Amino acid sequence: MKKEKPKQQVQVKEKKTSIEERLKSIKDDVLSLKSKKTKAKDENKTEKPKKKKEIKTTEVAVVTETKIKKAKKSKNDLEKMYVIPLGGLEEVGKNCTIVQYKDEIIIIDAGAIFPDENLPGIDLVIPDYSFLENNKSKVKGLFVTHGHEDHIGGIPYLYEKIEKDTVIYAGKLTNALIKSKFENFGVKKNLPKMVEVGSRSKISVGKYFTVEFVKVTHSIADSYSLSIKTPAGHVFLTGDFKIDLTPVDNEKVDFVRLSELGEEGVDLMLSDSTNSEVEGFTPSERSVGDAFRQEFQKATGRIIVAVFASHVHRIQQIIDNAAYFGRKIAIDGRSLLKVFEIAPSVGRLNIPKNLLIPISNVEKYKDNEVVILCTGTQGEPLAALSRIAKNMHKHIMLREGDTVIISSTPIPGNEKAVSTNINNILRYDVDLVFKKLAGIHVSGHGSKEEQKLMLNLINPKNFMPVHGEYRMLKAHMKSAIETGVPKDKILITQNGDKVEVTKEYAKINGKVNSGEILVDGLGVGDIGSKVIKDRQQLSEDGIVIVAYSIDKQTGKILSGPEMSTKGFVYYKDSEDTMKEAQDLLLNKIRKEETYLGKDWQDLKGDVRDLLSRFFYEKLKRNPIIVPMLLEIES
């Protein structure tokens, strides 16, 4: 009997070219509308010259009568607001921007970034919140554009620095994910107030700020741009966006409101630069559902899909396809399990009854009746897919007939780990689907033409590319110039730059304390550059421990020096080298005869210097040298 297609599985099949044509059509309409309005304004100016002259004469008469000089405001008299990025510039992650007007501040996002190989042992990197800590009484609210880690991962740490009752404004799913962050942080009671917003929600905070949320599409539900107004001007921040004309949840970009805001006038626009080097348009997320349908159709055995836990739209399409083909879903990965707990509770995942099974029950079903949904798209060592690839998983072992789908592209810096996983998986007789060309992944960020379309809609006086590495910011600058933004109205900024915004100009005017804070376990900010350098040295060249004892009364060496190593050389294979190092130390000690009255720190320094030079000359290695001195009373 033919299976009926579930309602939520309705697929709108559109070729990439047709989507591009529709986007170009929208772009042309926007340009045409702006051209007509500009023309109309010019016609009005030429039609009524006499009236304008009369008004001017009247003004002069009034000025003469009252003896008041009417002068244009100088730059010093203009109202000023400040936009200050604390994170997200010259990097992809830890996004955080603050906007200040007089004695009031609002915060936009507070994200984190995962460390690269240059930060061994570090769990997380967050922005330096010291400026906000020093101005905590001025903070009037936290506004969150969407629920990805690089926008919410630092929130629990931020609330250690600002007032705990600072209100959070975000979409329903985003608030639920933030609440989960606090719970993982150990904060389950006295959470900050969280206000749910939707598209076109207007929030007034403090005496001066009005913030409006405007719907955009991204790779997670409840994604918004922000319009921020104060008496000094109007700032618009796109947030992460793409222009998806066929979104999975049917919640489309609010083109009308974006265009209206552009007509009102925007003094400074901040825009997502992630895909500024990618030509054309980003394909619709719905196209991934079609690609999954094809892979599910072909699969004869188990299907194992690795996906980002926060990619709710993609997870929904996997659920829909599993239900359509009569397969159960087993989930593995702590973050995925958390999303399957949160998203359905806020109406962002529709899961048919009895579709989910425990991972431990997979073997109770036929291979063609199961989908295993897991974490590990980036080759994380302890993630489910990595354990499966290394045949170390408690319940899943790869076998002939399996289809493994990696639905992502490697984040810069993770290429080697992803490649290792792929090589391990291919050692088994399985079908592996991972290339972008297979269509099982599309970006959640707009490409060049979408960025240009957003620029045309908003038509800002000044432009500031954000959310990207330096080369991405520069590429976005080039696109902005192509849309008509003057080069001298574009600001390429760094974290900490204080951007002064008025209704007449925007410029960098000063800098605030910014940087990064390293999180290691329960330690936040207590890991300095010296510790990181030591860890790097340990990982590269290991450690040599030198132990000896000294008579406290006479200062004579009683025993040692004895040497042991970890991660430096295999002692048995390097006995001659280590014996030579030991003899070198003994000769140094004999020359001194006694260390009575000497500073023990000086003695340790002598040992470090001597052995460091020796090992580098002998082996071209720089191990950490740790002298351990024991004082003994005779």
XYZ file of C-alpha atoms in Angstrom:
634
model
C 0.000 0.000 0.000
C 1.333 3.438 -0.981
C 2.376 5.601 1.985
C 0.640 8.952 2.280
C 2.832 12.001 2.564
C 2.429 13.825 5.910
C 1.081 17.385 5.794
C 4.268 18.868 7.171
C 6.279 17.112 4.470
C 4.881 19.290 1.686
C 7.890 20.015 -0.496
C 8.048 23.102 -2.662
C 10.465 22.054 -5.402
C 12.094 25.047 -6.930
C 15.217 25.004 -9.016
C 18.034 27.195 -7.850
C 17.683 29.305 -10.977
C 14.008 30.062 -10.283
C 14.806 31.165 -6.721
C 17.544 33.419 -8.036
C 15.128 34.882 -10.589
C 12.612 35.658 -7.829
C 15.303 37.286 -5.699
C 16.495 39.348 -8.658
C 12.910 40.353 -9.320
C 12.522 41.535 -5.698
C 15.813 43.403 -5.955
C 14.734 45.073 -9.221
C 11.396 46.063 -7.663
C 13.179 47.652 -4.697
C 15.546 49.586 -6.958
C 12.666 50.670 -9.207
C 10.606 51.871 -6.222
C 13.518 53.885 -4.822
C 14.221 55.373 -8.271
C 10.592 56.505 -8.649
C 10.551 58.077 -5.180
C 13.804 59.918 -5.853
C 12.452 61.163 -9.183
C 9.228 62.350 -7.537
C 11.192 64.274 -4.914
C 13.281 65.944 -7.643
C 10.140 66.942 -9.583
C 8.617 68.493 -6.460
C 11.759 70.534 -5.944
C 11.704 71.964 -9.497
C 7.953 72.632 -9.585
C 7.783 74.944 -6.548
C 10.785 77.267 -6.532
C 8.775 80.424 -5.884
C 7.031 79.043 -2.835
C 10.322 77.999 -1.344
C 11.696 81.515 -1.890
C 8.705 83.091 -0.162
C 9.147 80.877 2.887
C 12.787 81.839 3.086
C 11.883 85.574 2.991
C 9.356 85.097 5.772
C 11.962 83.378 7.926
C 14.371 86.288 7.479
C 11.671 88.773 8.499
C 10.954 86.827 11.653
C 14.620 86.635 12.489
C 15.018 90.410 12.032
C 12.007 91.168 14.171
C 13.033 88.960 17.079
C 16.764 89.595 16.675
C 17.525 85.821 16.979
C 20.239 84.346 14.793
C 19.188 81.108 13.151
C 22.191 78.843 12.615
C 22.702 75.254 11.605
C 23.760 72.940 14.436
C 27.487 72.294 14.592
C 28.848 68.756 14.945
C 29.416 69.401 18.626
C 25.716 70.185 19.102
C 24.425 67.014 17.385
C 22.889 64.244 19.477
C 25.266 61.261 19.599
C 24.852 57.545 20.209
C 27.588 54.922 20.236
C 27.772 51.447 18.717
C 30.513 49.331 20.315
C 31.270 45.763 19.156
C 32.776 43.658 21.962
C 33.019 40.553 19.758
C 32.308 39.218 16.270
C 34.781 41.310 14.268
C 37.763 39.706 12.518
C 36.343 36.372 13.716
C 33.267 34.179 13.332
C 31.881 33.842 16.841
C 31.437 35.436 20.295
C 29.132 38.069 18.834
C 28.279 40.903 21.206
C 27.432 44.523 20.396
C 26.397 47.328 22.712
C 24.577 50.552 21.874
C 24.895 53.537 24.202
C 22.981 56.805 24.318
C 23.718 59.195 27.176
C 23.507 57.180 30.419
C 21.724 54.154 28.912
C 23.077 50.977 27.304
C 21.469 48.020 25.556
C 23.300 44.780 24.736
C 22.752 42.820 21.524
C 23.693 39.119 21.802
C 26.366 37.599 24.030
C 27.950 34.691 22.207
C 30.900 32.368 22.603
C 33.386 30.716 20.301
C 35.096 27.339 20.571
C 38.893 27.458 20.901
C 41.294 26.481 18.142
C 44.400 24.338 18.477
C 46.375 27.329 19.778
C 44.411 27.276 23.044
C 45.043 23.795 24.492
C 42.747 22.774 27.343
C 40.390 25.744 26.910
C 36.675 24.911 26.769
C 35.201 28.191 25.562
C 36.151 31.749 24.608
C 33.848 34.674 25.461
C 34.096 38.470 25.078
C 35.655 40.612 27.783
C 32.666 42.108 29.626
C 34.674 44.488 31.841
C 33.234 47.603 30.120
C 29.714 46.379 30.881
C 30.715 45.441 34.428
C 31.973 48.985 34.992
C 28.739 50.418 33.546
C 26.254 47.850 34.862
C 23.869 50.494 36.241
C 23.377 51.844 32.709
C 22.346 48.506 31.131
C 18.627 48.500 30.261
C 18.224 45.158 28.500
C 19.704 42.273 26.511
C 18.258 41.797 23.007
C 19.010 38.448 21.331
C 18.727 37.969 17.557
C 18.597 34.128 17.587
C 19.610 31.039 19.531
C 22.920 29.888 18.073
C 25.902 29.322 20.369
C 27.901 32.186 18.867
C 25.087 34.541 19.963
C 23.924 33.063 23.305
C 26.865 30.966 24.573
C 28.277 33.765 26.736
C 25.017 34.870 28.387
C 25.459 33.018 31.725
C 28.958 34.525 32.037
C 27.642 37.991 31.123
C 25.123 37.809 33.978
C 27.990 37.263 36.404
C 29.096 40.806 35.506
C 25.840 42.785 35.100
C 22.706 43.178 37.207
C 20.879 39.842 37.545
C 17.492 41.453 36.904
C 18.441 42.750 33.439
C 15.568 41.670 31.167
C 16.208 39.419 28.144
C 14.156 40.010 24.972
C 14.142 37.173 22.419
C 11.989 34.763 20.415
C 10.270 31.813 22.065
C 12.804 29.147 21.036
C 15.735 31.445 21.793
C 14.470 32.115 25.318
C 14.051 28.371 25.907
C 17.635 27.722 24.760
C 18.944 30.553 26.971
C 17.088 29.109 29.952
C 18.779 25.765 29.276
C 22.161 27.552 29.199
C 21.540 28.981 32.662
C 20.503 25.549 33.974
C 23.690 23.955 32.603
C 25.573 26.770 34.323
C 23.980 25.760 37.626
C 21.467 28.627 37.760
C 17.955 27.187 38.095
C 16.378 29.739 40.407
C 16.153 33.519 40.196
C 16.647 33.515 36.440
C 16.461 36.895 34.697
C 13.063 37.829 33.302
C 12.687 36.674 29.684
C 10.220 38.493 27.434
C 8.987 36.668 24.332
C 8.950 38.696 21.121
C 7.741 38.183 17.558
C 8.142 39.964 14.249
C 7.415 43.701 14.526
C 7.486 43.569 18.338
C 8.467 47.034 19.573
C 10.174 47.316 22.943
C 10.764 50.608 24.746
C 13.446 50.452 27.437
C 14.853 53.199 29.596
C 14.037 56.771 28.667
C 15.422 56.733 25.140
C 15.542 53.334 23.400
C 12.953 51.784 21.068
C 13.959 48.389 19.663
C 11.946 46.568 17.001
C 12.339 42.908 15.984
C 11.969 42.198 12.232
C 11.678 38.634 10.867
C 14.476 37.230 8.736
C 15.305 33.658 7.704
C 18.311 31.737 9.005
C 19.158 28.128 9.899
C 17.222 28.313 13.178
C 13.695 29.444 13.996
C 12.960 32.793 15.663
C 15.716 34.742 13.903
C 15.368 38.516 13.783
C 16.971 41.740 12.639
C 16.876 44.696 15.030
C 15.901 48.322 14.452
C 17.272 50.525 17.250
C 16.101 54.123 17.611
C 17.158 56.893 19.985
C 16.909 60.703 19.718
C 20.411 60.590 18.179
C 19.531 58.366 15.244
C 18.513 55.002 13.825
C 20.767 51.918 13.807
C 19.804 48.705 11.991
C 21.469 45.329 12.678
C 20.618 42.432 10.335
C 21.593 39.605 12.680
C 22.468 36.339 10.909
C 20.322 36.058 7.796
C 19.731 34.572 4.389
C 16.846 35.312 2.042
C 14.983 32.002 1.838
C 11.864 32.327 -0.311
C 10.645 28.824 0.592
C 11.459 28.437 4.311
C 10.681 25.127 5.994
C 8.474 26.772 8.642
C 6.860 29.129 6.085
C 7.934 32.155 8.175
C 9.351 34.452 5.520
C 11.529 37.536 5.524
C 9.444 40.621 6.331
C 10.369 42.516 3.157
C 7.621 45.079 3.690
C 8.845 46.177 7.114
C 12.489 46.155 6.020
C 11.633 48.452 3.113
C 9.590 50.728 5.389
C 12.512 51.058 7.797
C 14.755 51.920 4.862
C 12.329 54.652 3.806
C 12.262 56.031 7.351
C 16.029 56.465 7.135
C 18.820 54.408 8.705
C 21.915 56.223 9.950
C 24.071 53.096 10.389
C 23.547 49.522 9.201
C 25.457 46.537 10.636
C 25.230 43.427 8.450
C 26.206 39.731 8.532
C 29.379 39.232 6.431
C 29.814 35.452 6.726
C 29.226 34.614 3.045
C 30.412 37.899 1.548
C 32.936 36.014 -0.611
C 30.330 33.599 -2.008
C 28.845 34.545 -5.374
C 25.143 34.429 -6.151
C 22.412 33.278 -3.778
C 22.341 30.709 -0.967
C 19.963 27.813 -1.811
C 16.779 27.325 0.208
C 16.872 25.081 3.278
C 13.943 23.203 1.750
C 16.245 21.899 -0.999
C 18.080 19.905 1.693
C 14.825 18.083 2.469
C 14.631 17.021 -1.181
C 18.224 15.742 -1.025
C 17.432 13.783 2.154
C 14.408 12.281 0.394
C 16.655 10.952 -2.372
C 19.211 9.496 0.058
C 16.505 7.878 2.200
C 14.954 6.408 -0.957
C 18.263 4.788 -1.971
C 19.264 3.474 1.464
C 18.743 -0.244 2.086
C 20.273 -0.420 5.574
C 20.549 1.843 8.592
C 20.838 5.601 8.041
C 23.177 7.530 10.347
C 22.856 11.322 10.107
C 25.201 13.772 11.845
C 23.712 17.244 12.227
C 24.140 20.438 14.251
C 21.876 20.201 17.292
C 20.647 23.780 16.869
C 19.648 23.289 13.225
C 15.976 22.755 14.029
C 14.697 23.244 10.449
C 16.991 20.491 9.168
C 16.103 18.177 12.029
C 12.423 18.665 11.170
C 13.087 17.565 7.587
C 14.946 14.475 8.813
C 11.968 13.672 11.075
C 9.544 14.131 8.162
C 11.544 11.840 5.872
C 11.983 9.179 8.542
C 8.211 9.149 9.135
C 7.500 9.044 5.388
C 9.721 5.991 4.871
C 8.517 4.201 8.004
C 11.768 4.472 9.967
C 12.202 5.026 13.710
C 14.658 7.648 14.987
C 17.240 7.039 17.718
C 19.086 10.080 19.087
C 22.622 10.213 20.461
C 24.378 13.327 21.710
C 23.668 15.425 24.796
C 22.982 18.650 22.878
C 20.639 16.866 20.453
C 18.700 15.268 23.280
C 18.327 18.715 24.866
C 16.956 20.189 21.607
C 14.470 17.311 21.293
C 13.344 18.215 24.796
C 13.111 21.989 24.238
C 11.996 22.538 20.631
C 8.746 20.500 20.745
C 7.729 22.276 23.967
C 7.743 25.634 22.145
C 6.154 24.340 18.951
C 9.353 24.278 16.895
C 9.556 20.515 16.257
C 6.659 18.340 15.144
C 7.425 14.726 16.112
C 4.907 11.993 15.211
C 3.869 9.740 18.058
C 6.020 6.626 18.640
C 8.672 7.795 16.156
C 11.507 8.032 18.702
C 13.250 5.019 20.216
C 16.135 4.750 22.727
C 19.575 4.344 21.170
C 19.926 1.100 23.136
C 16.955 -0.398 21.237
C 18.325 0.069 17.709
C 19.306 -3.582 17.342
C 15.702 -4.642 18.021
C 14.677 -3.232 14.617
C 15.543 -4.205 11.066
C 18.281 -2.115 9.478
C 15.876 -0.517 6.995
C 13.600 0.600 9.838
C 16.063 2.862 11.651
C 17.575 6.355 11.437
C 20.298 7.243 13.947
C 20.536 11.003 14.501
C 23.778 12.064 16.169
C 26.207 14.871 16.929
C 29.767 15.128 15.607
C 29.620 17.054 12.332
C 32.858 18.867 13.231
C 34.871 15.820 14.257
C 34.632 16.538 17.978
C 36.629 13.722 19.647
C 33.939 12.672 22.150
C 30.891 13.276 19.929
C 28.716 10.347 18.885
C 29.838 10.194 15.237
C 33.524 10.202 16.220
C 32.937 7.290 18.595
C 30.995 5.439 15.897
C 33.777 6.095 13.358
C 36.408 4.689 15.767
C 34.230 1.665 16.601
C 34.070 2.808 20.232
C 30.326 3.383 20.519
C 28.433 1.411 23.132
C 25.441 0.615 20.902
C 26.346 1.368 17.260
C 28.982 -0.401 15.158
C 29.255 0.370 11.456
C 28.510 -2.473 9.080
C 27.948 -3.195 5.415
C 24.823 -1.527 4.048
C 24.868 1.492 6.382
C 24.476 4.987 4.918
C 26.285 7.757 6.818
C 25.274 11.362 6.074
C 27.302 14.300 7.432
C 24.984 17.282 6.993
C 27.417 20.187 7.369
C 30.626 21.693 6.085
C 33.724 21.961 8.293
C 34.066 25.154 10.305
C 37.500 26.738 9.608
C 39.994 25.023 11.890
C 38.049 21.744 12.094
C 38.994 20.388 8.652
C 41.566 17.902 9.975
C 39.230 16.444 12.614
C 36.419 16.077 10.055
C 38.813 14.443 7.586
C 39.921 11.954 10.261
C 36.303 10.966 10.879
C 35.660 10.535 7.160
C 38.736 8.327 6.748
C 37.706 6.174 9.717
C 34.144 5.772 8.410
C 35.348 4.777 4.934
C 37.298 1.854 6.429
C 33.926 0.127 6.678
C 31.826 -0.956 3.700
C 29.321 1.891 4.033
C 27.908 4.620 1.791
C 29.161 8.025 2.933
C 27.408 11.224 1.868
C 29.257 14.365 2.911
C 30.099 16.590 -0.023
C 28.275 19.880 -0.439
C 27.511 18.902 -4.030
C 25.291 16.117 -2.698
C 22.889 18.846 -1.543
C 22.616 17.605 2.040
C 23.856 20.926 3.416
C 23.250 24.583 2.612
C 24.470 27.619 4.496
C 22.270 29.608 6.834
C 23.917 32.849 5.714
C 23.136 34.980 2.693
C 25.594 35.164 -0.193
C 26.665 38.298 -2.083
C 23.404 38.974 -3.918
C 21.314 38.592 -0.760
C 23.623 40.986 1.064
C 23.204 43.476 -1.785
C 19.433 43.068 -1.659
C 19.425 43.812 2.077
C 21.568 46.900 1.449
C 19.063 48.088 -1.173
C 16.129 47.531 1.172
C 17.691 49.416 4.089
C 19.565 52.022 2.003
C 21.743 53.160 4.955
C 23.599 56.468 5.188
C 26.561 54.617 6.717
C 27.509 50.935 6.621
C 29.486 48.712 9.011
C 30.091 45.060 8.008
C 30.190 42.698 11.018
C 30.147 38.963 11.836
C 33.180 37.820 9.885
C 36.924 37.591 9.477
C 38.736 40.645 8.124
C 38.686 39.417 4.520
C 34.909 38.878 4.799
C 34.404 42.416 6.089
C 36.424 43.790 3.158
C 34.460 41.718 0.628
C 31.194 42.994 2.118
C 32.538 46.534 1.830
C 33.080 45.976 -1.900
C 29.487 44.756 -2.335
C 28.193 47.807 -0.455
C 30.103 50.129 -2.790
C 28.545 48.312 -5.766
C 25.076 49.077 -4.382
C 25.875 52.779 -4.142
C 27.168 53.255 -0.591
C 30.049 55.781 -0.760
C 33.383 54.293 0.300
C 33.904 57.040 2.892
C 30.601 56.042 4.526
C 31.782 52.472 5.222
C 33.483 51.628 8.517
C 35.796 48.618 8.858
C 36.068 48.295 12.621
C 37.667 46.146 15.307
C 36.318 44.788 18.562
C 36.282 47.605 21.095
C 35.985 50.452 18.587
C 33.588 53.165 19.719
C 31.518 54.157 16.674
C 29.904 57.566 17.090
C 26.571 57.826 15.249
C 24.509 60.942 14.546
C 21.889 61.822 11.954
C 24.635 63.367 9.827
C 27.639 61.050 10.149
C 29.154 57.906 11.669
C 32.814 57.647 12.640
C 35.171 55.768 14.968
C 35.801 57.946 18.005
C 37.727 56.125 20.715
C 38.010 52.602 22.046
C 36.815 50.631 25.064
C 38.406 47.674 26.809
C 37.741 44.522 24.794
C 39.382 41.194 24.136
C 38.686 37.615 25.043
C 38.180 35.682 28.249
C 39.203 32.020 28.357
C 36.950 29.512 30.092
C 38.615 26.363 31.442
C 36.300 24.168 33.500
C 35.038 26.300 36.373
C 37.756 28.880 35.846
C 36.719 32.013 33.953
C 39.442 34.478 33.018
C 42.056 32.949 35.311
C 44.057 31.472 32.440
C 46.624 33.971 31.190
C 48.982 33.989 28.223
C 51.786 32.426 30.319
C 49.625 29.381 31.117
C 48.624 29.021 27.457
C 52.272 29.288 26.409
C 53.222 26.585 28.932
C 50.441 24.328 27.626
C 51.585 24.843 24.047
C 55.144 24.051 25.061
C 53.990 20.940 26.920
C 52.017 19.744 23.914
C 54.953 20.288 21.569
C 58.083 19.376 23.563
C 56.982 17.851 26.859
C 58.439 18.336 30.328
C 61.665 17.489 32.201
C 61.512 17.260 36.000
C 64.778 17.677 37.932
C 64.704 16.595 41.592
C 67.432 17.085 44.191
C 67.760 17.670 47.935
C 69.830 20.231 49.866
C 70.971 20.348 53.471
C 69.166 23.341 54.982
C 71.982 24.108 57.443
C 75.052 23.643 55.207
C 73.608 24.292 51.760
C 75.277 21.145 50.349
C 73.603 18.893 47.788
C 72.612 15.648 49.555
C 71.170 13.751 46.597
C 70.391 14.132 42.933
C 69.907 15.575 40.544
C 67.493 12.903 39.318
C 65.663 13.541 36.048
C 62.392 12.202 34.662
C 60.520 13.212 31.512
C 56.980 13.208 30.125
C 56.272 13.798 26.448
C 59.914 14.792 25.805
C 61.945 11.692 24.970
C 61.591 7.996 25.680
C 64.094 7.716 28.515
C 65.452 4.264 27.654
C 66.176 5.323 24.064
C 67.872 8.535 25.206
C 69.906 7.382 28.191
C 73.144 8.852 26.815
C 71.600 12.294 26.302
C 69.987 12.314 29.736
C 73.253 11.106 31.374
C 75.109 13.945 29.641
C 72.552 16.460 30.956
C 72.877 15.008 34.462
C 76.688 15.258 34.361
C 76.416 18.861 33.183
C 74.302 19.693 36.209
C 76.632 17.840 38.598
C 79.644 19.789 37.315
C 77.739 23.037 37.864
C 76.853 21.957 41.411
C 80.415 20.885 42.282
C 81.752 24.280 41.212
C 79.417 25.989 43.659
C 80.371 23.569 46.515
C 77.656 25.022 48.725
C 74.340 26.823 48.168
C 74.128 28.127 51.710
C 72.590 31.589 51.767
C 71.614 31.470 48.109
C 68.121 32.280 46.932
C 66.489 28.977 45.979
C 64.670 30.729 43.104
C 68.064 31.724 41.683
C 69.191 28.107 41.928
C 66.080 26.896 40.094
C 66.627 29.562 37.442
C 70.225 28.397 36.930
C 69.024 24.804 36.429
C 66.349 25.869 33.929
C 68.746 28.021 31.892
C 71.472 25.367 31.783
C 69.208 22.503 30.697
C 67.184 24.612 28.249
C 70.352 25.569 26.355
C 71.645 21.987 26.435
C 68.465 20.329 25.125
C 68.019 22.905 22.369
C 71.634 22.571 21.172
C 71.459 18.779 21.377
C 67.906 18.025 20.172
C 66.460 21.360 18.930
C 63.662 20.968 21.489
C 62.311 23.288 24.181
C 60.779 21.217 26.980
C 59.465 22.836 30.128
C 62.106 22.417 32.852
C 60.715 21.991 36.375
C 63.373 21.956 39.153
C 62.067 20.374 42.381
C 64.214 21.263 45.376
C 63.755 19.541 48.740
C 65.311 21.093 51.872
C 66.382 18.588 54.550
C 67.406 19.420 58.110
C 70.519 17.472 59.156
